[in-house]
Amino acid sequence: RSSGRDDLALQLLESLAKRDALTIPTVEKLALLYASLDDSMRARAHLESLANRHPNLPDLLIKLGWISFNDGDYEKTLSYLAHARDLDPSNGKVHLLFGIACVELNLGVEAVISFEKAVSLEPENAYYNYAMGAAVLHWKEPAEAIPFFEKYLQVLPSDPRGEAALAQARFMNKEYELAGEGFQKVASVPELAPLAHFYLGTIARLDLRQEDAISHL
């Protein structure tokens, strides 16, 4: 695989599989190889074949959920992850992925509850806080999202995405001056520049600074 020969790797692993000569980790590698080749059906079949003998069933279910998620089958994703959550309720990753699948299905209440559980299990996890902030910003009050983005920035201060998310939450909470300061910090970041200039232009328009607004927009 490191030489770019996924096709040959697949032949070799399939040959071993036919002789029932694969270890559990190698079956997982074969499944992930299938998934990378967009053959999610075979990927899931191989992982599901391990269900009765896998030493860490929640971890196996997470892998199945992730493959289903990448395949766009969000309801199947929730099915796998709900089982994993029942088996290992203290695993924050399960709650995070469950919440992301809920977002894709527009299940806002369930997404917020799931992210909230993930954050409660690992309060210092930057990504859990970001997911919680994004969900709260979309489905609840902007003011409630601000502390989660602040926490994200506290853990990962060099990530401009956190600064942009916090600025957006502050804008939606009508804290225009603080929002503008945040967007100014990320206006030079190529992937965030359009977002930053849009909001900076909008803030300038609200302040009746028409020339600035036109310049940004």
XYZ file of C-alpha atoms in Angstrom:
217
model
C 0.000 0.000 0.000
C 2.865 2.407 0.736
C 3.998 1.880 -2.872
C 0.564 2.801 -4.186
C -0.429 -0.768 -4.982
C -3.753 -1.038 -3.172
C -4.898 -3.468 -5.853
C -2.101 -5.916 -5.065
C -2.563 -5.478 -1.316
C -6.241 -6.320 -1.771
C -5.430 -9.491 -3.730
C -2.994 -10.674 -1.073
C -5.353 -10.002 1.820
C -8.310 -11.585 0.030
C -6.193 -14.676 -0.643
C -5.428 -14.969 3.068
C -9.078 -14.346 3.945
C -10.195 -17.267 1.749
C -7.850 -19.527 3.741
C -9.147 -18.089 7.027
C -5.610 -16.962 7.804
C -6.248 -13.346 8.826
C -5.819 -12.078 12.357
C -8.400 -9.717 13.837
C -6.254 -6.591 13.215
C -5.624 -7.700 9.624
C -9.333 -8.252 8.986
C -9.835 -4.676 10.175
C -7.127 -3.481 7.790
C -8.783 -5.343 4.926
C -12.119 -3.759 5.826
C -10.613 -0.269 5.915
C -8.957 -0.963 2.566
C -12.355 -1.857 1.115
C -13.761 1.340 2.617
C -10.990 3.430 1.046
C -11.907 1.856 -2.305
C -15.577 2.850 -1.812
C -16.724 -0.722 -1.206
C -18.477 -0.072 2.092
C -20.666 -3.175 1.829
C -17.672 -5.530 1.932
C -15.971 -3.333 4.505
C -18.931 -3.636 6.882
C -19.316 -7.370 6.190
C -15.703 -8.050 7.215
C -15.975 -5.961 10.368
C -19.306 -7.516 11.313
C -17.711 -10.965 10.980
C -15.551 -10.042 13.980
C -18.455 -9.191 16.275
C -18.397 -12.472 18.233
C -14.648 -12.532 18.805
C -13.415 -8.951 18.842
C -11.691 -7.999 22.133
C -13.087 -4.439 22.006
C -16.603 -4.468 20.623
C -17.271 -0.731 21.175
C -14.182 0.117 19.128
C -15.355 -2.225 16.368
C -18.790 -0.586 16.382
C -17.179 2.856 16.114
C -15.303 1.706 13.010
C -18.550 0.368 11.548
C -20.272 3.637 12.360
C -17.521 5.669 10.728
C -17.648 3.596 7.536
C -21.434 3.987 7.402
C -21.113 7.727 8.010
C -18.647 8.141 5.140
C -21.067 6.157 2.974
C -23.843 8.621 3.809
C -25.905 6.027 5.691
C -26.512 8.129 8.801
C -29.332 6.029 10.219
C -27.100 2.926 10.112
C -24.379 5.026 11.719
C -26.668 5.839 14.639
C -27.572 2.168 14.993
C -23.931 1.101 15.382
C -23.047 4.005 17.654
C -26.094 3.576 19.887
C -24.937 0.004 20.520
C -21.392 1.224 21.225
C -22.758 3.889 23.566
C -24.705 1.272 25.529
C -21.569 -0.832 25.920
C -19.183 2.032 26.717
C -21.120 5.126 27.871
C -17.948 6.818 29.144
C -16.338 6.944 25.678
C -16.526 10.546 24.530
C -15.702 9.642 20.926
C -18.928 7.629 20.662
C -21.007 10.609 21.795
C -19.148 12.937 19.404
C -19.726 10.742 16.348
C -23.327 10.070 17.377
C -23.896 13.819 17.574
C -22.317 14.435 14.160
C -24.613 11.835 12.593
C -27.577 13.537 14.309
C -26.494 16.838 12.751
C -26.600 15.242 9.293
C -30.138 14.025 10.011
C -31.138 17.452 11.377
C -31.841 15.991 14.812
C -30.855 19.110 16.705
C -31.967 18.185 20.217
C -30.280 14.782 20.044
C -27.084 16.322 18.643
C -26.843 18.885 21.448
C -27.460 16.232 24.114
C -24.789 13.972 22.615
C -22.164 16.707 22.324
C -23.004 17.877 25.837
C -22.284 14.374 27.135
C -18.963 14.266 25.260
C -17.912 17.599 26.775
C -18.921 16.474 30.263
C -16.682 13.414 29.874
C -13.686 15.362 28.520
C -14.064 19.084 29.294
C -10.596 19.884 27.947
C -11.149 18.230 24.569
C -11.041 21.038 22.012
C -13.002 19.207 19.307
C -15.829 18.227 21.632
C -16.169 21.870 22.655
C -16.150 23.036 19.036
C -18.862 20.549 18.080
C -20.958 21.585 21.068
C -20.520 25.268 20.236
C -21.530 24.733 16.611
C -24.633 22.757 17.581
C -25.704 25.282 20.211
C -25.119 28.145 17.767
C -27.380 26.481 15.221
C -30.157 25.160 17.442
C -30.084 27.280 20.620
C -29.012 30.783 21.687
C -25.752 32.303 20.346
C -24.725 33.435 23.831
C -24.692 29.813 24.979
C -22.224 28.857 22.229
C -19.603 31.464 23.130
C -18.072 29.646 26.161
C -17.500 26.478 24.111
C -15.638 28.325 21.352
C -13.657 30.205 24.013
C -12.664 26.851 25.495
C -11.657 25.583 22.054
C -9.376 28.595 21.622
C -7.985 28.138 25.100
C -6.881 24.606 24.201
C -5.912 25.354 20.562
C -5.055 29.075 20.502
C -3.283 28.894 17.143
C -6.276 27.525 15.187
C -7.941 30.394 13.287
C -11.116 28.326 12.777
C -11.825 28.688 16.470
C -11.368 32.447 16.273
C -13.753 32.629 13.306
C -16.374 30.493 15.041
C -16.175 32.599 18.196
C -16.475 35.794 16.156
C -19.520 34.426 14.354
C -21.185 33.527 17.652
C -20.470 37.009 18.985
C -21.905 38.598 15.846
C -25.092 36.558 16.178
C -25.238 37.656 19.830
C -24.993 41.298 18.626
C -21.534 41.802 20.154
C -20.416 43.545 16.980
C -17.227 45.185 18.261
C -15.811 41.938 19.655
C -16.954 40.073 16.553
C -15.157 42.571 14.333
C -11.936 42.169 16.323
C -12.155 38.416 15.885
C -12.779 38.571 12.142
C -9.888 41.000 11.696
C -7.583 38.332 13.151
C -8.554 35.779 10.500
C -9.078 38.049 7.484
C -5.619 37.153 6.164
C -6.227 33.386 6.358
C -7.098 32.332 2.769
C -9.827 29.815 3.568
C -11.451 32.144 6.109
C -10.997 35.465 4.288
C -14.375 35.427 2.438
C -16.247 34.745 5.687
C -14.270 37.387 7.577
C -14.736 40.101 4.965
C -18.439 39.339 4.662
C -18.971 39.875 8.375
C -16.590 42.842 8.555
C -18.536 44.436 5.710
C -21.829 43.739 7.442
C -20.560 45.218 10.716
C -19.281 48.294 8.888
C -22.677 48.744 7.248
C -24.422 48.520 10.632
C -22.019 51.223 11.888
C -22.854 53.358 8.820
C -19.242 53.125 7.595
C -20.268 52.738 3.987
C -16.829 52.974 2.379
C -15.438 50.296 4.713
C -18.470 48.125 4.050
C -18.032 48.378 0.290
C -14.308 47.665 0.585
C -14.833 44.473 2.606
C -17.773 43.220 0.594
